[in-house]
Coordinates of C-alpha atoms in Angstrom, one line a residue:
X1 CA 121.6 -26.1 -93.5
X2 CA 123.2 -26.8 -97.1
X3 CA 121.1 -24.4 -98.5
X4 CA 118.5 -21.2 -98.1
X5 CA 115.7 -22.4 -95.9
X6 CA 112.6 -21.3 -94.9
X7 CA 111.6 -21.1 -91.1
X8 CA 109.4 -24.4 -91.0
X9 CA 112.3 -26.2 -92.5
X10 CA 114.9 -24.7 -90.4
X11 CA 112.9 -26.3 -87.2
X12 CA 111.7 -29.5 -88.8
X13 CA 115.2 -30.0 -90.1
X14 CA 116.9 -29.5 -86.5
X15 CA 113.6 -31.8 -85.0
X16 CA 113.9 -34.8 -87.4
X17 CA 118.3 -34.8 -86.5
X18 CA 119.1 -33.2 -90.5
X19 CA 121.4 -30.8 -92.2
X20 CA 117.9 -29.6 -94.2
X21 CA 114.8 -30.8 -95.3
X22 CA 112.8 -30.0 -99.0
X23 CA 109.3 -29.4 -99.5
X24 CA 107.5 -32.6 -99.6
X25 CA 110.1 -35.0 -98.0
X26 CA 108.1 -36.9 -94.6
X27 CA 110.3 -37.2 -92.5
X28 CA 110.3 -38.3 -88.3
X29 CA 110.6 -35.1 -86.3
X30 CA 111.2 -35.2 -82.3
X31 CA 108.2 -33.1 -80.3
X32 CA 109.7 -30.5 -77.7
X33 CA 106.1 -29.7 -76.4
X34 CA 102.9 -31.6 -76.8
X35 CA 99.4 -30.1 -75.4
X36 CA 96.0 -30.8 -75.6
X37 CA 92.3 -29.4 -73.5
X38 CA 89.7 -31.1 -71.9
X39 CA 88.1 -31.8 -75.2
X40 CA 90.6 -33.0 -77.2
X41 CA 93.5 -34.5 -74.8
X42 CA 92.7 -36.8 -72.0
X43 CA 89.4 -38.3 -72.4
X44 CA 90.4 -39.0 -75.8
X45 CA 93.7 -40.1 -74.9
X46 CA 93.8 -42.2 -71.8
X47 CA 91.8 -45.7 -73.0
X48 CA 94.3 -46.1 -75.8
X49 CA 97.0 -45.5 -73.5
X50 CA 95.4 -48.0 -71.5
X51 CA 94.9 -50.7 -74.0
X52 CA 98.9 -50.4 -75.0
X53 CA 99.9 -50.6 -71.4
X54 CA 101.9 -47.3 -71.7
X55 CA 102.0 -43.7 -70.2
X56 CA 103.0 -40.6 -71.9
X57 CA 106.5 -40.3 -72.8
X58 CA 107.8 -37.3 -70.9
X59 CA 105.3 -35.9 -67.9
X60 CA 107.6 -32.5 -68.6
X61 CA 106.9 -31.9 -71.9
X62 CA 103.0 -32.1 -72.0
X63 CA 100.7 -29.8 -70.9
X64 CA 96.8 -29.9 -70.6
X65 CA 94.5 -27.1 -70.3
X66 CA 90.9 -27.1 -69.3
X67 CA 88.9 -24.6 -71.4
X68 CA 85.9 -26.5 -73.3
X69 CA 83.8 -27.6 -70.9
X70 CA 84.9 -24.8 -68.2
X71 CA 82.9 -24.5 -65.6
X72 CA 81.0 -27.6 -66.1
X73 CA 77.0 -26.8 -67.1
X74 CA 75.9 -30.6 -66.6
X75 CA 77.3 -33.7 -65.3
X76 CA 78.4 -35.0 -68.5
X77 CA 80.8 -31.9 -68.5
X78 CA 82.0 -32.7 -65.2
X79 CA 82.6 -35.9 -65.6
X80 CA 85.0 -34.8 -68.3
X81 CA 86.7 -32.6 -66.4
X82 CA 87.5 -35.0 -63.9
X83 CA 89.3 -37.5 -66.5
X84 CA 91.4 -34.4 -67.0
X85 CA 92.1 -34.3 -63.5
X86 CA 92.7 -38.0 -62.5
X87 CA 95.0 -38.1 -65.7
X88 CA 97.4 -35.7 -65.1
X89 CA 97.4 -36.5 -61.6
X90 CA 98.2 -40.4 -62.5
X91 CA 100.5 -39.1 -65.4
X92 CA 102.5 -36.7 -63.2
X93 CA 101.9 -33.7 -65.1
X94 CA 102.6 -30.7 -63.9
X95 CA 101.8 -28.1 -66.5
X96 CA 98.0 -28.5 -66.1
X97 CA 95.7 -25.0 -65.9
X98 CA 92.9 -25.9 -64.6
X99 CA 89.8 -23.0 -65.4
X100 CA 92.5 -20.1 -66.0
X101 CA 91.8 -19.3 -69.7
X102 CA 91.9 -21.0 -73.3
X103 CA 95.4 -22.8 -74.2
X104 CA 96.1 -20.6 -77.2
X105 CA 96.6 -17.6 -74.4
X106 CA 97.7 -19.8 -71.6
X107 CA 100.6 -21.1 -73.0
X108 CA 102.1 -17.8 -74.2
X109 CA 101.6 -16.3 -71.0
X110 CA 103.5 -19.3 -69.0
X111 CA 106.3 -19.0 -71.5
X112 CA 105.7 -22.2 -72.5
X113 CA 105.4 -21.1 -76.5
X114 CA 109.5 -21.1 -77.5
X115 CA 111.2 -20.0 -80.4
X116 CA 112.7 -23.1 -82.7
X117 CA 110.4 -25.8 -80.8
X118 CA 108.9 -28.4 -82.7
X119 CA 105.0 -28.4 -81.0
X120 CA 102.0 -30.6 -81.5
X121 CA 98.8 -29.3 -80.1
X122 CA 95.5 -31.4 -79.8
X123 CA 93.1 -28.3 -81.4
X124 CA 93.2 -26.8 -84.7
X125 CA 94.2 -23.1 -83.5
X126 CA 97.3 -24.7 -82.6
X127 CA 99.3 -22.5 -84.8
X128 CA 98.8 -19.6 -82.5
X129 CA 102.5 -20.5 -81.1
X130 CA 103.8 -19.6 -84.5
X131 CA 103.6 -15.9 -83.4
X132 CA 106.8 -16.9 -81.5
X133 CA 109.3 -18.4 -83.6
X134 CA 107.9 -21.9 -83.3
X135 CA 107.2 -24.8 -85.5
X136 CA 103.1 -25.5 -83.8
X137 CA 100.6 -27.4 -85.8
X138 CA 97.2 -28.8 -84.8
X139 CA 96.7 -32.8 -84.4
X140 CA 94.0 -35.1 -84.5
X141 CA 93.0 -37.5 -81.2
X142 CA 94.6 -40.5 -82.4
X143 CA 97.3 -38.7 -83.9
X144 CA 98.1 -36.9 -80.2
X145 CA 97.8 -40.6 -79.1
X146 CA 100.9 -42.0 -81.1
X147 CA 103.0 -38.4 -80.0
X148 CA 102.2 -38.3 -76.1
X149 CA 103.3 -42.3 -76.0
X150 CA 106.3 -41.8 -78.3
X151 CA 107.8 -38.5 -78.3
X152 CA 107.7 -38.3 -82.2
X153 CA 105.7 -38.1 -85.4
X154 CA 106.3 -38.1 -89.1
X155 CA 105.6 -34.7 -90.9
X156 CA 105.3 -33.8 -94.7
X157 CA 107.9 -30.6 -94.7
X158 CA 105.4 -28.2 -96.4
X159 CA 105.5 -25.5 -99.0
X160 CA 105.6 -22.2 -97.6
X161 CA 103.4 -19.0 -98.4
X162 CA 104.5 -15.6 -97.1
X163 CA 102.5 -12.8 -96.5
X164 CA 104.3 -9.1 -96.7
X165 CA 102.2 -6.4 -95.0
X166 CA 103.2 -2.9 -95.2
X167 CA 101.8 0.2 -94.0
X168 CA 100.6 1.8 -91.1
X169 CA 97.0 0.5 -89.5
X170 CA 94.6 2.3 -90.3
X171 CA 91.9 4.2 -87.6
X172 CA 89.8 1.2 -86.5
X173 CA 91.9 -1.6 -88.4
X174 CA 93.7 -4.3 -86.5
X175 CA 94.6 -8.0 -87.2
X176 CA 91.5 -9.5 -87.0
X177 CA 90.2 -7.7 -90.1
X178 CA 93.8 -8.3 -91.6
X179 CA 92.8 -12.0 -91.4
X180 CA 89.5 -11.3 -92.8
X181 CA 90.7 -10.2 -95.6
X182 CA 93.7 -12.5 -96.2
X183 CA 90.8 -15.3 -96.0
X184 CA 89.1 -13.5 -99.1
X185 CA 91.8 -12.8 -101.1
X186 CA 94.4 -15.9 -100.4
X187 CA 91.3 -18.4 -99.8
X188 CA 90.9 -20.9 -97.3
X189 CA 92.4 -24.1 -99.4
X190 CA 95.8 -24.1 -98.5
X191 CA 96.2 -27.4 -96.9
X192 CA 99.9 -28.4 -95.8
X193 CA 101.3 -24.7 -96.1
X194 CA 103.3 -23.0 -93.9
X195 CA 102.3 -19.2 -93.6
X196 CA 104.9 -17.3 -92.9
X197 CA 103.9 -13.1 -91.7
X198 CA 106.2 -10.5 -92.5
X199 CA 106.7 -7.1 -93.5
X200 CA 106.6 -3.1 -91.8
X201 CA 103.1 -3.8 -90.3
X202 CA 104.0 -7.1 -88.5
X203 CA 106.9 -6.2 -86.8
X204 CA 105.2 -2.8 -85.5
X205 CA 102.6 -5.3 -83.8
X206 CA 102.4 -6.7 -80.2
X207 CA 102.6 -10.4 -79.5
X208 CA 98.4 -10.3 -78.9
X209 CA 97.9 -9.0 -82.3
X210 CA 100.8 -11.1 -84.2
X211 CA 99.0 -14.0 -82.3
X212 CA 95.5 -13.4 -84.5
X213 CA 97.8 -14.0 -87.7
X214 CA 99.1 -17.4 -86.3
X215 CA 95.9 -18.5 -85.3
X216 CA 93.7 -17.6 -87.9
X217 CA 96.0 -19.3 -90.4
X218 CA 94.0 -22.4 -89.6
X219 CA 90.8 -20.4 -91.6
X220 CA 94.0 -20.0 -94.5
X221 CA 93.9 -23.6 -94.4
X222 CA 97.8 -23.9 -93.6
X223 CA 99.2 -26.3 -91.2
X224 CA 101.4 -23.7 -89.3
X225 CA 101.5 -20.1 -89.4
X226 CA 104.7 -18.3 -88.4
X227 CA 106.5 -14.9 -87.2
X228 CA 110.1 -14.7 -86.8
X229 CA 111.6 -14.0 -83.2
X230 CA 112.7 -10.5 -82.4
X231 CA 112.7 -7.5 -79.2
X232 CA 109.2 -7.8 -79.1
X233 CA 108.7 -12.0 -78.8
X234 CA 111.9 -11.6 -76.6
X235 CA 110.3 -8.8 -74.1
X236 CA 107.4 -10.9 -73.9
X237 CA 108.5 -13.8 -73.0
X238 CA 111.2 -12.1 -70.8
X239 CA 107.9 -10.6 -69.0
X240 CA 106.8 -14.5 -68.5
X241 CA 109.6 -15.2 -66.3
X242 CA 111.1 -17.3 -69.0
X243 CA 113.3 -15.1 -71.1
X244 CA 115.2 -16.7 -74.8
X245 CA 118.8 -17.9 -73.6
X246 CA 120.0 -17.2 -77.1
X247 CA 118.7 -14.3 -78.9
X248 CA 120.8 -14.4 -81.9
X249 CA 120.5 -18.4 -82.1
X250 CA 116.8 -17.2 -81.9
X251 CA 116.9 -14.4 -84.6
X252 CA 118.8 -17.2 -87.3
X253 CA 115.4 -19.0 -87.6
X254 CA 113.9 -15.9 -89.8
X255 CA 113.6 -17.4 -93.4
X256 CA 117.4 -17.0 -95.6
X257 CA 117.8 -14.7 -98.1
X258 CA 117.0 -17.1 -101.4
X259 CA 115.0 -19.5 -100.0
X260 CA 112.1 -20.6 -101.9
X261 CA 108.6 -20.0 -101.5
X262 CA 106.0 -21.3 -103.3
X263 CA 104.2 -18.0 -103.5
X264 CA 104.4 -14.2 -102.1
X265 CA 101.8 -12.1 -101.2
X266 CA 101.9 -8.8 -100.7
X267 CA 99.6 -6.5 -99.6
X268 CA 99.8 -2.4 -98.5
X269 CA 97.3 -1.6 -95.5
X270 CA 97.3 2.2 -95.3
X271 CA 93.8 2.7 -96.4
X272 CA 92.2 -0.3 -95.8
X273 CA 89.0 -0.2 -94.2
X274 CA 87.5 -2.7 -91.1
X275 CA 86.1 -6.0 -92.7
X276 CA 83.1 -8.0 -91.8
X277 CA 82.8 -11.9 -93.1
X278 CA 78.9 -13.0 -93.7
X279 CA 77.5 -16.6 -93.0
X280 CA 78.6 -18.8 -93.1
X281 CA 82.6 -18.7 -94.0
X282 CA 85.3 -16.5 -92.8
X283 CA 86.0 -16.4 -96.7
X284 CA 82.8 -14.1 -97.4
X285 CA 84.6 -10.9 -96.5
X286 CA 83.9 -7.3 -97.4
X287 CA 84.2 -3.7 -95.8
X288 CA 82.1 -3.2 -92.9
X289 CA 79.7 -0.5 -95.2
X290 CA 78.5 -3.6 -97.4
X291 CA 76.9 -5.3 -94.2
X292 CA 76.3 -1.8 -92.6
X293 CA 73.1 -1.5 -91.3
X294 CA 72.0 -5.4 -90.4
X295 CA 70.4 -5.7 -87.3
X296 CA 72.0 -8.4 -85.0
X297 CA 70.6 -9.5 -81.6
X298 CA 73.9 -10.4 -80.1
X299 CA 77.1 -8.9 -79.9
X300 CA 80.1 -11.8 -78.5
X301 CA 83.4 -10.6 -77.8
X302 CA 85.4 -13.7 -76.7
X303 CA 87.8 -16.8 -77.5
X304 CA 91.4 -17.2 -78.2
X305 CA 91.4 -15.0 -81.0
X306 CA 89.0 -11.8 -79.8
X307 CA 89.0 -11.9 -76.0
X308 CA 92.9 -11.0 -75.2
X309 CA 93.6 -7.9 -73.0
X310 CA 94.5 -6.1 -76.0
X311 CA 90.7 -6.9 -77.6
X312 CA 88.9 -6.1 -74.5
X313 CA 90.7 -2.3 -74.8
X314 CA 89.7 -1.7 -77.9
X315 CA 86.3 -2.8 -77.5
X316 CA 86.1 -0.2 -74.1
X317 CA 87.6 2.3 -77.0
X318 CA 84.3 2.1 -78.6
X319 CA 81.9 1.8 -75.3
X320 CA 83.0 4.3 -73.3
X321 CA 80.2 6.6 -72.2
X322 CA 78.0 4.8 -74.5
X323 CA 75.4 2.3 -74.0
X324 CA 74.7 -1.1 -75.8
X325 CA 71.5 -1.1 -77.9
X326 CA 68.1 -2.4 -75.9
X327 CA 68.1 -4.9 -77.9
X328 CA 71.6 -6.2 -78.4
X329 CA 73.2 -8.7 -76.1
X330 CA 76.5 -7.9 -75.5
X331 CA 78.5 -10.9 -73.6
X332 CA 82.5 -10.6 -73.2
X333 CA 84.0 -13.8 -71.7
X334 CA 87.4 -12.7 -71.4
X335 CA 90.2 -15.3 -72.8
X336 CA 92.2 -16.5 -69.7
X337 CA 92.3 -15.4 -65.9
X338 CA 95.0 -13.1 -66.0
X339 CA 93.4 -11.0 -68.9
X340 CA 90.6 -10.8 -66.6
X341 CA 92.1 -9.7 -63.2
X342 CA 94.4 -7.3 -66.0
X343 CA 91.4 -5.5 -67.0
X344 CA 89.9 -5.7 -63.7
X345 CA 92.5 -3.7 -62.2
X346 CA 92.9 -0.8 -65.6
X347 CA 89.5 0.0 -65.5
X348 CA 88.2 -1.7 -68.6
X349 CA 85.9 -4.0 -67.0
X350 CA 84.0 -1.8 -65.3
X351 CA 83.8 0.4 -68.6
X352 CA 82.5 -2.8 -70.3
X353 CA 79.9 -3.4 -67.7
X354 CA 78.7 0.3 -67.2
X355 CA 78.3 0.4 -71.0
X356 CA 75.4 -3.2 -70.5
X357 CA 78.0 -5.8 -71.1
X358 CA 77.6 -9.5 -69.5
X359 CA 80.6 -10.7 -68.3
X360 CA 81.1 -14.1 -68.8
X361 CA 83.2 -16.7 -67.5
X362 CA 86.9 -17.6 -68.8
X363 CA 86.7 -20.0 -71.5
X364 CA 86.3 -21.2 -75.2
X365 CA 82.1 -20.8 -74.5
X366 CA 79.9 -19.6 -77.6
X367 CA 82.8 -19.8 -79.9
X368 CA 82.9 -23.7 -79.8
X369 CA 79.1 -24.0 -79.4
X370 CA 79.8 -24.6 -75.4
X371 CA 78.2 -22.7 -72.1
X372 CA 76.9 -19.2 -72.7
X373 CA 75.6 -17.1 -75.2
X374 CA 74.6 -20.0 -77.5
X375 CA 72.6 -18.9 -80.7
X376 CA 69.1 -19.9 -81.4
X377 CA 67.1 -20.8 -84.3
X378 CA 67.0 -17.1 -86.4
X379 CA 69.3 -14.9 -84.2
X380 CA 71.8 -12.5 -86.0
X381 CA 75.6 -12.2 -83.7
X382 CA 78.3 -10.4 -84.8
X383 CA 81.3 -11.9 -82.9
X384 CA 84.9 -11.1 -82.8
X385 CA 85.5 -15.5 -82.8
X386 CA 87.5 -17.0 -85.9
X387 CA 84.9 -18.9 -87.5
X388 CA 81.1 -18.6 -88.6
X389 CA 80.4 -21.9 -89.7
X390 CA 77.3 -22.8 -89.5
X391 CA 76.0 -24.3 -86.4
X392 CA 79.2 -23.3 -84.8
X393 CA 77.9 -21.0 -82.4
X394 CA 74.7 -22.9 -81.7
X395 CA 71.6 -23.5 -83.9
X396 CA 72.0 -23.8 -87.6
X397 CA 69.5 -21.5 -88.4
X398 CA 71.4 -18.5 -86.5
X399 CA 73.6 -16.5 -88.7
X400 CA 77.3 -15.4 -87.1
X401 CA 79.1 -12.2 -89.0
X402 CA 83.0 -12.1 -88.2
X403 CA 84.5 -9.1 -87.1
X404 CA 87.1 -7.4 -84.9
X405 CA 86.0 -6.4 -81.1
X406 CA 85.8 -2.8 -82.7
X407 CA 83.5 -3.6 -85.0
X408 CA 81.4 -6.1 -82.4
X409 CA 81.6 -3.4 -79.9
X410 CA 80.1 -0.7 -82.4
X411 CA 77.5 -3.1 -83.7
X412 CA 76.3 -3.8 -80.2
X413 CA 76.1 0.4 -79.5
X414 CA 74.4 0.8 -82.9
X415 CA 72.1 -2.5 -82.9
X416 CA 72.9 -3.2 -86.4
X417 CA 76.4 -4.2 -88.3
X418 CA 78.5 -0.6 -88.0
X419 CA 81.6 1.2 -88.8
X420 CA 83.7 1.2 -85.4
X421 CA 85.8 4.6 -86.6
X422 CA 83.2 6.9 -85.7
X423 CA 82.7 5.3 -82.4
X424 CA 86.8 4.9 -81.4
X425 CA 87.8 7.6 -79.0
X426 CA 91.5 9.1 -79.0
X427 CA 94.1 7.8 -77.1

């Protein structure tokens, strides 16, 4: 680089073959990694493929992930599922996880999300990978069409925001309610940003938790969301089995001193209180005590973004020795296998399940309007998901409030919208 450069240009710079890139230049970057689920990748990909007479471009650098339609409910679901299958079998794919979680936490946990790599992913969480140092932004079908079959795609190098968090969590705070809030206060029109997370509270997180800030940077509106490399993305993916060659090569992607941003945000968390976002917009976020006391009829504590080992502990925080409201539905459908036999073997399931909890299958389910624990026309869920759009979690008449699995897990003790710190016991 000729200059001070942020981490997105850094890795679209070194993807597209230049000494540096500006804000606004489109340039033609080269895709280490492409992936895509059941949904999005091979029954949307394979008759375009077809009709060009071509296969993907690299069988090694692709990876699909069945998680939408997992385990198939109908025979139009399984019938999906099984163009997944015959593709990567016909493709010679080996990176395919078949009904072992949801991609945004598969990946990470197969090492597959690398510090410096240029990523396309066919869903608009994509930027989950961000939490590791990598360039990962969410495509559309056709879009995914032209990378698999070439390699490459053109990209507008984007303005970056960054977002300073300093101070110590507060009791019952984590980053699902930081999110909340950021959605609030930095809005959720920031198309074509880069997000870049910083500051004492980030780097004092684990990889679970700086994963809700990369994801949830798709409710910012930004096309990536990103978290410079350091001991803790190192001893992560060093406990993957696939440990970072060059730390210090990794480390030089954080953001140069001088570079430009197009705006700074900073906020201090010390007494920040757990936020709840009303129907029907991630954006309609307060403190907890202005929706205290609504009565919801279902309590969801899954997907990508709520349903991590790390979320299923702090919901069992709350639930242990307590019981879930007669009235409440509490379902948990845990975000990939190996968070499941994780908190099979600590315990935690067992405290989820003693407390009334439905465990539900691995999978995207409810959150994406899929399998169990649909809404219906009228019901109130609180939900530890990333989005309450309406309709998004079933009929358009049921209203979905946003919260952290603290909070979910509280509501579903009290029966109504509550304050988890009352209900957290000590470590």
């Amino acid at each position: 680089m000729n200059r001070p450069a942020t981490m997105a240009e850094k890795i679209i710079a070194r993807a597209a073959g230049l000494k540096d890139v500006t804000p606004g230049q489109i340039v033609t970057a080269q895709v280490d990694f492409a992936f895509a689920h059941d949904g999005s990748g091979p029954r949307r990909w394979a008759p375009h493929l077809e009709r060009l007479g071509i296969d993907i471009w690299d069988p090694s650098k692709v990876a699909i992930v069945t998680d939408h339609y997992v385990p198939a409910a109908d025979a139009d679901a399984a019938g999906i599922l099984k163009i997944s299958r015959d593709f990567v079998r016909d493709q010679n794919i080996d990176q395919f996880f078949d009904m072992i979680g949801i991609c945004h936490l598969v990946l990470p946990e197969k090492g597959l999300m690398r510090p410096g790599a240029f990523v396309a992913g066919g869903d608009s969480h994509s930027p989950t990978g961000g939490a590791f140092g990598a360039y990962v932004a969410g495509y559309g079908a056709i879009d995914m069409v032209g990378i698999v079959a070439t390699g490459e795609t053109w990209v507008r190098v984007p303005e970056t925001i960054r977002i300073e968090i300093d101070g110590k969590l507060p009791k019952g705070v984590v980053a699902k309610d930081l999110m909340l809030m950021l959605c609030r206060e930095v809005g959720m029109d920031n198309a074509f940003r880069a997000f870049e997370f910083a500051g004492s509270t980030v780097d004092a997180m684990s990889m679970h938790e700086r994963m809700v800030l990369t994801n949830m940077t798709t409710e910012l509106g930004g096309e990536v969301g990103m978290i410079a490399p350091d001991d803790t993305t190192f001893e992560y993916l060093a406990n993957t089995g696939k440990p970072v060659d060059d730390e210090d090569a990794a480390r030089a992607l954080a953001t140069d001193p001088g570079a430009r941003y197009e705006a700074v945000h900073r906020f201090d968390i010390a007494t920040m209180a757990p936020q709840v976002a009303a129907p029907h917009s991630p954006e309609n976020t307060d403190d907890v005590e202005h929706h205290a006391g609504i009565r919801v009829d279902q309590a969801y504590i899954g997907a990508c973004v709520g349903a991590k080992l790390s979320d299923l502990h702090m919901a069992a925080r709350v639930l242990k020795g307590k019981k879930v409201a007669d009235h409440v539905r509490l379902l948990v459908a845990p975000a990939s296998q190996e968070t499941m036999i994780k908190a099979s073997g600590d315990g935690t399931i067992q405290i989820l399940a003693e407390a009334g909890a439905k465990i539900l299958s691995t999978g995207c389910g409810a959150c994406a309007g899929m399998g169990a624990g649909i809404l219906s026309d009228g019901d109130v869920c609180i939900s530890s998901t990333n989005r309450n759009f309406q309709g998004r979690m079933g009929h358009t008449g049921a209203e979905v409030y946003l919260g952290s699995p603290y909070t979910t897990a509280a509501s579903a003790v009290a029966g109504h919208i509550a304050d988890p710190r009352t209900m957290i016991e000590a470590e």
